[in-house]
PDB file of C-alpha atoms in Angstrom:
ATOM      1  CA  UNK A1066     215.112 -79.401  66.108  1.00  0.00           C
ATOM      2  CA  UNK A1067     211.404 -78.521  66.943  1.00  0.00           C
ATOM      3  CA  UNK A1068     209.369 -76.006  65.279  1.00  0.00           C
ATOM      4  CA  UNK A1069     208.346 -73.193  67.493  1.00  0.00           C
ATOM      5  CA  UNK A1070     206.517 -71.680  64.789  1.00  0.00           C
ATOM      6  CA  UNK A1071     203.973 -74.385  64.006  1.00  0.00           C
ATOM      7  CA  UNK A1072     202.469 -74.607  67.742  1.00  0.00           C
ATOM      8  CA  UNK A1073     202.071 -72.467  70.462  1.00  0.00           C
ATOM      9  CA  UNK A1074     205.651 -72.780  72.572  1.00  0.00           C
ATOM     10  CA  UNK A1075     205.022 -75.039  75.098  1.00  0.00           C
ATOM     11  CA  UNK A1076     206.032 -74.445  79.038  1.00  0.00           C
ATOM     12  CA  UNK A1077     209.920 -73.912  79.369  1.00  0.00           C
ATOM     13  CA  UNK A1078     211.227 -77.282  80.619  1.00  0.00           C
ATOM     14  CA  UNK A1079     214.171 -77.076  84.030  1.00  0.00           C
ATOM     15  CA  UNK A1080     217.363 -75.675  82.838  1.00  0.00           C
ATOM     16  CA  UNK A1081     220.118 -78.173  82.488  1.00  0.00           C
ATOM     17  CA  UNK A1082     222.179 -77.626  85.753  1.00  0.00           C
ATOM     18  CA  UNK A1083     224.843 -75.284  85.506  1.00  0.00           C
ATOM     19  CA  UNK A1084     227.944 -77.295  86.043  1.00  0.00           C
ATOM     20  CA  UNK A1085     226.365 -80.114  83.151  1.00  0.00           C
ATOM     21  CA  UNK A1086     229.019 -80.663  80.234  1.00  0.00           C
ATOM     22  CA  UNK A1087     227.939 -79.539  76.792  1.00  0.00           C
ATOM     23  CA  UNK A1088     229.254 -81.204  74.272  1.00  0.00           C
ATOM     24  CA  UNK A1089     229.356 -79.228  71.206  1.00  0.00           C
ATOM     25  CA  UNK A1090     232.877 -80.301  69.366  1.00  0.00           C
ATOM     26  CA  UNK A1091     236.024 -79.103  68.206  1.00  0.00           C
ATOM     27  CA  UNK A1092     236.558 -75.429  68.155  1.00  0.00           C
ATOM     28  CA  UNK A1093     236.277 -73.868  64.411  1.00  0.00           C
ATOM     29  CA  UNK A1094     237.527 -70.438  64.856  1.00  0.00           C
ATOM     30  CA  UNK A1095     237.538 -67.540  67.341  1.00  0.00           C
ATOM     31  CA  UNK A1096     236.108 -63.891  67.108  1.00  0.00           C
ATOM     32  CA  UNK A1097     237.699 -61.042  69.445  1.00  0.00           C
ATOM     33  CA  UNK A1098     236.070 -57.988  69.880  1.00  0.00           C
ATOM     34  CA  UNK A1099     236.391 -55.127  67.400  1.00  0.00           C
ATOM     35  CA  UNK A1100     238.741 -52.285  68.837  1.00  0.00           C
ATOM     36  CA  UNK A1101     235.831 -49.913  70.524  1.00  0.00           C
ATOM     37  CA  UNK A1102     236.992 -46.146  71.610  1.00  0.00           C
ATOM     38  CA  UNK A1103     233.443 -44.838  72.635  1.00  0.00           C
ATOM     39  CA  UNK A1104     232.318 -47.693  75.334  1.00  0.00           C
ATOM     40  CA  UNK A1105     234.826 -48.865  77.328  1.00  0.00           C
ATOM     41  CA  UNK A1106     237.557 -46.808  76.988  1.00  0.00           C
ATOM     42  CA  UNK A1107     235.296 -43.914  77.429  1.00  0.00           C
ATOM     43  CA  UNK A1108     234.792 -45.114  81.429  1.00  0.00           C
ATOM     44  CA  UNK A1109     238.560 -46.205  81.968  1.00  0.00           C
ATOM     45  CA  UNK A1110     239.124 -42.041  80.674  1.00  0.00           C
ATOM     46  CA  UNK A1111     236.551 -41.173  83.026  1.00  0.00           C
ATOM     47  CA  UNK A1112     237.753 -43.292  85.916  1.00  0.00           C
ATOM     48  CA  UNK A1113     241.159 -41.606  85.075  1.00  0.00           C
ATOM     49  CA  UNK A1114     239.692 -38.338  85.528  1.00  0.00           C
ATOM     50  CA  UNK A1115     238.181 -38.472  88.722  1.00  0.00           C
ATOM     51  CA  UNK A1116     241.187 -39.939  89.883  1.00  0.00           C
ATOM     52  CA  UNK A1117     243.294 -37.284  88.698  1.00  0.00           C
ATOM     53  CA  UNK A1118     240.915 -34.375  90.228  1.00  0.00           C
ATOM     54  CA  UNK A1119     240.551 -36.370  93.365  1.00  0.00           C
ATOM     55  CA  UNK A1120     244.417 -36.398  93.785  1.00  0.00           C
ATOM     56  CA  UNK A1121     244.881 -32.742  93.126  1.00  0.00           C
ATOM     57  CA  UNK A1122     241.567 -31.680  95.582  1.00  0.00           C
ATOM     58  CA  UNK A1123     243.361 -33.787  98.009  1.00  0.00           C
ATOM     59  CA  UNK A1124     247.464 -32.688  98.464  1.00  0.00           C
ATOM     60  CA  UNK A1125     245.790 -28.913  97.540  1.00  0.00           C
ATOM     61  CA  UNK A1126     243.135 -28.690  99.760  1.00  0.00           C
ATOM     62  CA  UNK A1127     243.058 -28.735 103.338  1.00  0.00           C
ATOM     63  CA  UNK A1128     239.061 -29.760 103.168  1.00  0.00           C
ATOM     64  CA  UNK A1129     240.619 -33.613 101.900  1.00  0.00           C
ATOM     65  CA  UNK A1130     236.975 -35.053 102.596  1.00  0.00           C
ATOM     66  CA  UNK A1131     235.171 -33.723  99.711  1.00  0.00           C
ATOM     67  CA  UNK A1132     237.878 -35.633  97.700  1.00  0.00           C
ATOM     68  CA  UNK A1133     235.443 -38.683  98.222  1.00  0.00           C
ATOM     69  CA  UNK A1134     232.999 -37.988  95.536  1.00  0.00           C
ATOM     70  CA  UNK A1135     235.787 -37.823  93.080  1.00  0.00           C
ATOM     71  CA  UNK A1136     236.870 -41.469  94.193  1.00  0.00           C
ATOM     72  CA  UNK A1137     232.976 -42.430  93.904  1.00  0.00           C
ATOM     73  CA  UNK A1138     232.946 -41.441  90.450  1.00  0.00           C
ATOM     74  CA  UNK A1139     236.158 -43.271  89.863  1.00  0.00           C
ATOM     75  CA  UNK A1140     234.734 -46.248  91.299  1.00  0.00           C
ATOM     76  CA  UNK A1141     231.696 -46.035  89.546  1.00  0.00           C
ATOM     77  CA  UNK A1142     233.822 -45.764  85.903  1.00  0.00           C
ATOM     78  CA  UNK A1143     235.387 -48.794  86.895  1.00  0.00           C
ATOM     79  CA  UNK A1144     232.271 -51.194  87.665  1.00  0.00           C
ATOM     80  CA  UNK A1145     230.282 -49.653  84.070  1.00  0.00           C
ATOM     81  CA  UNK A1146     233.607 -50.373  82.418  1.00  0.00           C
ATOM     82  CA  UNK A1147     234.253 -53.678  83.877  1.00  0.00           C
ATOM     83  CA  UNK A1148     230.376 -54.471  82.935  1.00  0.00           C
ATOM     84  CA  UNK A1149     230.835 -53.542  79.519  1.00  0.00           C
ATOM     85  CA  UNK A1150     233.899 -54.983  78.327  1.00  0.00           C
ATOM     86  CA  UNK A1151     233.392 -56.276  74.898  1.00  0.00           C
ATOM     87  CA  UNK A1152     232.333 -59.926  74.470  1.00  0.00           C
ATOM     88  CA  UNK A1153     234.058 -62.865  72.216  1.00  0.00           C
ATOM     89  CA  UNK A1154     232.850 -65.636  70.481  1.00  0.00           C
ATOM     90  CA  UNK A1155     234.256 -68.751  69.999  1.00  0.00           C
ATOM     91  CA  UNK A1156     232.966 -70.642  66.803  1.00  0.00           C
ATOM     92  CA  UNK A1157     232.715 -75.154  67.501  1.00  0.00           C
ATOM     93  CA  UNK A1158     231.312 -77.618  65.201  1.00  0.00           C
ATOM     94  CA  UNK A1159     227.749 -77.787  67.212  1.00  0.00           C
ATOM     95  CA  UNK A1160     227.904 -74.775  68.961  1.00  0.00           C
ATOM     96  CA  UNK A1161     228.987 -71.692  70.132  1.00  0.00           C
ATOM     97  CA  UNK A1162     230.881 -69.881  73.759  1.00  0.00           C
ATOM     98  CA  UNK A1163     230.160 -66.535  73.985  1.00  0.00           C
ATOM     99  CA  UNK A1164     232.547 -64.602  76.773  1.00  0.00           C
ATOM    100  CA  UNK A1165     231.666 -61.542  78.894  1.00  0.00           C
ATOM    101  CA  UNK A1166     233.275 -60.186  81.548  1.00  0.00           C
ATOM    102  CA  UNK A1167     234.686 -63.311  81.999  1.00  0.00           C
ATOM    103  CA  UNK A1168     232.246 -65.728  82.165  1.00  0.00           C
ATOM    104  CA  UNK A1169     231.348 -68.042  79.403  1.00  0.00           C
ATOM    105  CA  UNK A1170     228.253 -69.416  78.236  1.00  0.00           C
ATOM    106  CA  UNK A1171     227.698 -72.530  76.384  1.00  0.00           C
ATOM    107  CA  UNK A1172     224.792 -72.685  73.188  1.00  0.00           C
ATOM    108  CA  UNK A1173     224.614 -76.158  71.448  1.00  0.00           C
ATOM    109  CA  UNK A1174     223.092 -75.238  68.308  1.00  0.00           C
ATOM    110  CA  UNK A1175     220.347 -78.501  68.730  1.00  0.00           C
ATOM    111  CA  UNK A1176     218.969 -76.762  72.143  1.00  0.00           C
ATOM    112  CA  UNK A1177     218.138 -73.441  70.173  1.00  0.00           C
ATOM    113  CA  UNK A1178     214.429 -73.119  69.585  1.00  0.00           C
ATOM    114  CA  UNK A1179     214.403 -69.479  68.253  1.00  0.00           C
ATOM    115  CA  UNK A1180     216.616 -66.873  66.577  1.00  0.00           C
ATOM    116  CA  UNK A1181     216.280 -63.279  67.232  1.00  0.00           C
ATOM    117  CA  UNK A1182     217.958 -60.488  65.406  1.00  0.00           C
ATOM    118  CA  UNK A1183     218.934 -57.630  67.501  1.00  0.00           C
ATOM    119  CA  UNK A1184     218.993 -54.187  65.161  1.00  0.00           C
ATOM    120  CA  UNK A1185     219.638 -50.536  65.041  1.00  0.00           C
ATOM    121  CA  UNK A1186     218.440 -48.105  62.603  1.00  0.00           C
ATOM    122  CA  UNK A1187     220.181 -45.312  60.732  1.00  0.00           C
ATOM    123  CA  UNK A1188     218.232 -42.956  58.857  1.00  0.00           C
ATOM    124  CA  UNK A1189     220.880 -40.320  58.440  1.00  0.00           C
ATOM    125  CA  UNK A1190     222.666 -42.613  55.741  1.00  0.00           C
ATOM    126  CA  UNK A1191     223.346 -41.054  52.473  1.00  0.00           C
ATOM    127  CA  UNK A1192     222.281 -44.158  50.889  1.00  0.00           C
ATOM    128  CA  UNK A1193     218.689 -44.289  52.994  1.00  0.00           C
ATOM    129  CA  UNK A1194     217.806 -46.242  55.892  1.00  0.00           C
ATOM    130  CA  UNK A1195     220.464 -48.708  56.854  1.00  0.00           C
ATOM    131  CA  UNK A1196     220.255 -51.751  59.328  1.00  0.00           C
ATOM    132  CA  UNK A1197     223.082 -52.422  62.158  1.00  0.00           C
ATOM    133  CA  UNK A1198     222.373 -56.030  63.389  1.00  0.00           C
ATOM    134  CA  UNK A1199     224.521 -55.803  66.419  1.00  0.00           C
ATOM    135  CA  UNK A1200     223.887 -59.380  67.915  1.00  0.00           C
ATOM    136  CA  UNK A1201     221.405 -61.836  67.747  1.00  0.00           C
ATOM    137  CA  UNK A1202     219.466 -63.757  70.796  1.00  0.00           C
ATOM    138  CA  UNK A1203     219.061 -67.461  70.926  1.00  0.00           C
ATOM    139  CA  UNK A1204     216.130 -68.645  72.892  1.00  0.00           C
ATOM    140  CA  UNK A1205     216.604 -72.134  73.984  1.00  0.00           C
ATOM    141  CA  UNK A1206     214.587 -74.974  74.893  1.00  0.00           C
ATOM    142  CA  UNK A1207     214.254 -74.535  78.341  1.00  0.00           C
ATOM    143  CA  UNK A1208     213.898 -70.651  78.257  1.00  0.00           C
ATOM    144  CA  UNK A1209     217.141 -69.585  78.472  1.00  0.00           C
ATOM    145  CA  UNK A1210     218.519 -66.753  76.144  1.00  0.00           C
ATOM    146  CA  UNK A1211     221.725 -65.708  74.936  1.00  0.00           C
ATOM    147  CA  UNK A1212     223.132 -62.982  73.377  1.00  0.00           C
ATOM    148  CA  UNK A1213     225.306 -63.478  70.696  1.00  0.00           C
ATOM    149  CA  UNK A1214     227.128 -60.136  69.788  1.00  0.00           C
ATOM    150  CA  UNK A1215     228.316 -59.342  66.274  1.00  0.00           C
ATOM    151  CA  UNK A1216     230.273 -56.240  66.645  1.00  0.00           C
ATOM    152  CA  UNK A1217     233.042 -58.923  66.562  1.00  0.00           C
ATOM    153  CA  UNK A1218     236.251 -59.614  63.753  1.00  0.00           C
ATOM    154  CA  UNK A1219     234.340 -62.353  61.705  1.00  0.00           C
ATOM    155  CA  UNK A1220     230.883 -61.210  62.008  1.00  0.00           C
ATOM    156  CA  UNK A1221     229.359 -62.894  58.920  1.00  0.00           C
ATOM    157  CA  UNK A1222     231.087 -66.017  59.461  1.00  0.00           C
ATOM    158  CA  UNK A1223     228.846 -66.164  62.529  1.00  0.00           C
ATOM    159  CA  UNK A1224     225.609 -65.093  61.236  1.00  0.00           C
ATOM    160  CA  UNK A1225     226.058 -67.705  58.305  1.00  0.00           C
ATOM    161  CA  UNK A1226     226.811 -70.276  60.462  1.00  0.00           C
ATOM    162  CA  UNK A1227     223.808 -69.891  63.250  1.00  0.00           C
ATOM    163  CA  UNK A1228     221.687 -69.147  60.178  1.00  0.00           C
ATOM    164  CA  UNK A1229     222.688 -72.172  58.659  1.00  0.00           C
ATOM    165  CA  UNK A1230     222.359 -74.976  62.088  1.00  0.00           C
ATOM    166  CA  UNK A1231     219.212 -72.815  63.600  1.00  0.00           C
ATOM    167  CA  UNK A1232     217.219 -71.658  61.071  1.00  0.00           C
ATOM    168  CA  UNK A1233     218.093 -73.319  57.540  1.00  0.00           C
ATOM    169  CA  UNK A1234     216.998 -77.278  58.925  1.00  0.00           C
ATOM    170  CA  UNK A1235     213.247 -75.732  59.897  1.00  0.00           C
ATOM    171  CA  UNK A1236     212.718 -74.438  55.966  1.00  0.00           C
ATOM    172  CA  UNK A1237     211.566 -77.520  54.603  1.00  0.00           C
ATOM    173  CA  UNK A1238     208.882 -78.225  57.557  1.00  0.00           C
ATOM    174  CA  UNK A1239     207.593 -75.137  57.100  1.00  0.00           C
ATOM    175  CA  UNK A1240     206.930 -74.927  53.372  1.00  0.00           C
ATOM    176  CA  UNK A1241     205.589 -78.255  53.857  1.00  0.00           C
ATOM    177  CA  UNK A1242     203.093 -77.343  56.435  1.00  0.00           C
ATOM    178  CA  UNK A1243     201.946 -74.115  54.687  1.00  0.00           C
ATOM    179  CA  UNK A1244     201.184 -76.619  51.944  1.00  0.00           C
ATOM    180  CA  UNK A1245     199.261 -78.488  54.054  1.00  0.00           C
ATOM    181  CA  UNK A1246     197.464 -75.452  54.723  1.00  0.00           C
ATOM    182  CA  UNK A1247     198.674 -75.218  58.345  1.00  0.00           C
ATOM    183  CA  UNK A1248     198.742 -71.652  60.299  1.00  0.00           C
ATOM    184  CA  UNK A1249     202.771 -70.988  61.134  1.00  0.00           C
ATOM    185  CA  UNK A1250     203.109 -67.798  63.775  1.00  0.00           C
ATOM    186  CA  UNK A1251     205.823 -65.979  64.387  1.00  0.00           C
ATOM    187  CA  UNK A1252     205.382 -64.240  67.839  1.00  0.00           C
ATOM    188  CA  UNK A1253     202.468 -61.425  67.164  1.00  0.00           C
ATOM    189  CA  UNK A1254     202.423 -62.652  63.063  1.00  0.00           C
ATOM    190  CA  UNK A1255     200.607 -65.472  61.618  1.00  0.00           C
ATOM    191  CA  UNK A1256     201.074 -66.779  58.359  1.00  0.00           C
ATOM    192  CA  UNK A1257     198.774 -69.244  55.896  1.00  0.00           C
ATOM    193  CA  UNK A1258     198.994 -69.820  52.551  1.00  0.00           C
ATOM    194  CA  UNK A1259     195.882 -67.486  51.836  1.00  0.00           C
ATOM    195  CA  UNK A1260     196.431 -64.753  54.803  1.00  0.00           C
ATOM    196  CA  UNK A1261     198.240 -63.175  56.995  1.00  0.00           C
ATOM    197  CA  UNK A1262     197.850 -61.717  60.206  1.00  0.00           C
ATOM    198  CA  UNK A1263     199.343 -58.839  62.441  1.00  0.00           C
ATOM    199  CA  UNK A1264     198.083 -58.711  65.700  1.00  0.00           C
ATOM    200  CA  UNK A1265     194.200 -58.829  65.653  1.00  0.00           C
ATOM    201  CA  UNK A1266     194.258 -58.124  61.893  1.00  0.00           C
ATOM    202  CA  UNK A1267     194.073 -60.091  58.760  1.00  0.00           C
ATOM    203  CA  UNK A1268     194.472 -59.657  55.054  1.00  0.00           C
ATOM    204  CA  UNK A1269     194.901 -61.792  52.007  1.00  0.00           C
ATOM    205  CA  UNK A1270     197.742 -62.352  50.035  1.00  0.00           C
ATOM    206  CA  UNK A1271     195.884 -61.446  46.875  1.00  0.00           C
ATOM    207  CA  UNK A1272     194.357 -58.574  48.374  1.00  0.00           C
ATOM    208  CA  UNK A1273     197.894 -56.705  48.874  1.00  0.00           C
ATOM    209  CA  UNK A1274     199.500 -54.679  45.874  1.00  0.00           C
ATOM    210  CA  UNK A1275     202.671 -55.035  46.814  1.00  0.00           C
ATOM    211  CA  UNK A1276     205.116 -55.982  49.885  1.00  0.00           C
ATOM    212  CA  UNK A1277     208.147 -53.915  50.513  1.00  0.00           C
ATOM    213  CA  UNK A1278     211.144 -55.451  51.993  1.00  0.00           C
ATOM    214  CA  UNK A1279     213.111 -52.776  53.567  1.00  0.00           C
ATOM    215  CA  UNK A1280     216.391 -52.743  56.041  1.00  0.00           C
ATOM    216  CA  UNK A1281     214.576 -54.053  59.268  1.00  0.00           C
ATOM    217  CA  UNK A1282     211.062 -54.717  58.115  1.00  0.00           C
ATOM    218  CA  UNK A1283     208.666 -55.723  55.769  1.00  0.00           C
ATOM    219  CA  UNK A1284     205.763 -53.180  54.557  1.00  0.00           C
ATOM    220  CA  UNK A1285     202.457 -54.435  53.303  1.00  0.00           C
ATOM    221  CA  UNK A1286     200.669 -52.355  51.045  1.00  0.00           C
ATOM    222  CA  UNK A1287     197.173 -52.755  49.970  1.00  0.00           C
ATOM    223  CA  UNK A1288     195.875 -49.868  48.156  1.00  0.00           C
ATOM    224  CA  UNK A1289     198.341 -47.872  47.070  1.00  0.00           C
ATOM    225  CA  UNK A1290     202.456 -47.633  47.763  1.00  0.00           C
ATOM    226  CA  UNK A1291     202.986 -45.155  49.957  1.00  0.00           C
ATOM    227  CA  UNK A1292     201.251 -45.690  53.343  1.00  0.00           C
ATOM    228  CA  UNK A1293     201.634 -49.659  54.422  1.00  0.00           C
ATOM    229  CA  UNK A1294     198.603 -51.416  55.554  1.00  0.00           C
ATOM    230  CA  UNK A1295     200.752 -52.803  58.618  1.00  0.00           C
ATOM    231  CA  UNK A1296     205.151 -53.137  58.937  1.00  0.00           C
ATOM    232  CA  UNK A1297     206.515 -56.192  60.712  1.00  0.00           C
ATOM    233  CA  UNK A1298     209.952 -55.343  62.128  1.00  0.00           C
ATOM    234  CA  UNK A1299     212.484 -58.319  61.629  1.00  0.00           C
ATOM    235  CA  UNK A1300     213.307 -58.165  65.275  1.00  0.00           C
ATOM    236  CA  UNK A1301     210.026 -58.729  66.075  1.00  0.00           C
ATOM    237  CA  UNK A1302     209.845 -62.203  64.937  1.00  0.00           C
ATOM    238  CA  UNK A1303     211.672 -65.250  65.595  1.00  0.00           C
ATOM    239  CA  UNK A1304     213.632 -66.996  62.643  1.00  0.00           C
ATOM    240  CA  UNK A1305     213.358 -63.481  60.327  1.00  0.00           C
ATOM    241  CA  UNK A1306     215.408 -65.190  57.699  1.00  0.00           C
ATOM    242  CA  UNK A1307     212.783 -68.123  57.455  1.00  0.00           C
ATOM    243  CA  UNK A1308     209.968 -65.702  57.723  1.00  0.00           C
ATOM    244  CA  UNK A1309     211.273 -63.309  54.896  1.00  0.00           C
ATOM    245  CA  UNK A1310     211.510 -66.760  52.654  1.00  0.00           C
ATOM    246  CA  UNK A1311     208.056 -67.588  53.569  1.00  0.00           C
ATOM    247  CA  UNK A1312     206.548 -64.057  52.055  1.00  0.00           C
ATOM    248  CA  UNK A1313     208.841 -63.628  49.495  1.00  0.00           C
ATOM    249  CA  UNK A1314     206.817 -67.259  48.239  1.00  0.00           C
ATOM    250  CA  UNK A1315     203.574 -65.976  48.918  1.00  0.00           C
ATOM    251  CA  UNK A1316     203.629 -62.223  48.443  1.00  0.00           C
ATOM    252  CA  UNK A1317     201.817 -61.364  45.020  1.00  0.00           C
ATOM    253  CA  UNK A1318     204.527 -59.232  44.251  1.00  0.00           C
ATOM    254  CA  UNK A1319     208.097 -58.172  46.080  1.00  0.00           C
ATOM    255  CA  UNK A1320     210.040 -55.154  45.909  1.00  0.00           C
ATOM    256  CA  UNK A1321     213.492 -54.790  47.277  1.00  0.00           C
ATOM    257  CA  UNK A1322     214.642 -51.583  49.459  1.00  0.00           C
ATOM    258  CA  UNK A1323     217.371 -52.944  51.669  1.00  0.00           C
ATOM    259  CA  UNK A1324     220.582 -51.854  53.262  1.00  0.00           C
ATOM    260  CA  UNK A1325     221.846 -53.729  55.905  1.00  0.00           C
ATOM    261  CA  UNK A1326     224.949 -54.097  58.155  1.00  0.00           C
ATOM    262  CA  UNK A1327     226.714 -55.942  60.575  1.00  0.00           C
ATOM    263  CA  UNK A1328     227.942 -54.546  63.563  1.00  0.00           C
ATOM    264  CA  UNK A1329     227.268 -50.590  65.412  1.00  0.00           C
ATOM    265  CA  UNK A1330     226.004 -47.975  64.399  1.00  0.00           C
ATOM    266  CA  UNK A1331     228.383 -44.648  63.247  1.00  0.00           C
TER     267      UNK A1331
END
C-alpha cells in the first residue's frame, strides 16, 4: 500500500475496466440498511399522495387534464425515492461491495490510497457538540471514489475493519519518516517533526500551548485557550485516524473534548 501522504499524489493511472474480476475473498458478514422513515419512505408517501389527489381531480372533475401535474409529482417521488434507497455493505476478507440502487461496486482494500471521513455536526446536543460520521470515501489508485455508508446494522464493525486494512499498515512508515525528518501532507496540512502547516501558514510545535481535539476537528492554540490559532476539520484530511496519531505524538500538550457517533444525525 503506497503512501499518499509522503509525496505529492501522482497522476491517476486508467481505471481497471469495468467488467475486470476483483478478487477480494470470502464474504465475512453483511450490513443492511438501518430502517429510515424520513428519506425514502417520505417520497413513496409523497408519490402516494399525488396519486391519490390525481385520482380524485380526475373521476370529479370534468377539466381531467390538469390531473397531469399530480401524476408529475408522483413520478417525480418515485425517481428521488428510487435514487435514494438505502445502500448495503457486504464485509470480504480483502474487501468490501457496497450496493445502491442496485448496482454494486467492488473496493479491494490494497487499491485504496486514501480514507475520507464523511461527518455531520450537532451542536444542539445536551452533552455539546457531537460528530455523526455517516460514511466514509475511499479514493483509489486510479482516482476512483467510493462511498461507503455507515448508517448501516454493524457500523463499527466496518469502520474497524477499513481502519484497520487502509489506514493502520501506513502508521509505521509514517512515524518512521517524520523521524527522518521528512514533510508528510495531508491534503491542505503539512506535518514535520518541528512544524506544522495549514494552508500558507506555519507554526511550531513548541510554540503552541495546547491542541484541542474536539468531535470533528483539531484546534491549535497558541496564546491562550479560547480562540484557536487555526482548526483542521477531520474530513478535511485523508487518513484522520493516522493524522490524529501523528499530533497526539508531537503536540506539546493534548486535551480531549470529543463526542462522536456513527450513523445520522437526530
Amino acid at each position: 500500500m503506497s503512501a499518499p501522504y509522503r509525496e505529492p499524489s501522482p497522476l491517476p493511472a486508467d481505471p481497471a475496466p469495468a467488467d475486470e474480476p476483483v478478487d477480494i475473498g470470502p464474504l465475512r458478514s453483511s450490513h443492511a440498511p438501518q430502517p429510515d422513515l424520513t428519506s425514502t419512505h417520505r417520497y413513496v408517501s409523497l408519490g402516494l399522495l399525488a396519486v391519490s389527489l390525481g385520482a380524485l381531480w380526475f373521476f370529479w372533475n370534468e377539466e381531467r387534464g390538469l390531473a397531469a401535474p399530480f401524476v408529475a409529482v408522483a413520478l417525480v417521488a418515485v425517481v428521488v425515492a428510487w435514487a435514494r434507497r438505502p445502500s448495503r455493505v457486504d464485509l470480504h476478507d480483502r474487501g468490501l461491495v457496497v450496493t445502491r440502487a442496485g448496482k454494486s461496486t467492488t473496493v479491494a482494500f490494497d487499491d485504496v490510497d486514501e480514507v475520507w471521513q464523511e461527518l455531520t455536526v450537532n451542536d444542539s446536543s445536551i452533552i455539546g457538540r457531537v460528530a455523526f460520521l455517516s460514511a466514509l470515501n475511499l479514493v483509489e489508485r486510479n482516482g476512483r471514489r467510493t462511498r461507503v455508508p455507515l448508517d448501516v446494522a454493524g457500523a463499527l464493525e466496518i469502520f474497524e475493519r477499513i481502519d484497520r486494512a487502509c489506514t493502520y499498515p501506513l502508521i509505521a512508515d509514517a512515524e518512521a519518516a517524520i523521524d527522518a525528518g521528512e514533510t508528510l501532507r495531508f491534503s491542505d496540512v503539512s506535518v514535520t517533526a518541528d512544524a506544522v502547516t495549514v494552508g500558507k501558514r506555519s507554526i511550531a510545535w513548541r510554540e503552541l500551548k495546547l491542541v484541542r481535539v474536539q468531535a470533528n476537528q483539531i484546534a491549535l492554540l497558541k496564546s491562550q485557550t479560547v480562540l484557536p490559532w487555526a482548526t483542521i476539520a477531520f474530513d478535511a484530511v485523508p487518513h484522520p485516524g493516522l493524522f490524529l496519531r501523528l499530533v497526539r505524538r508531537l503536540a506539546p500538550e493534548i486535551e480531549e473534548d470529543t463526542g462522536f457517533r456513527f450513523g445520522k444525525t437526530g
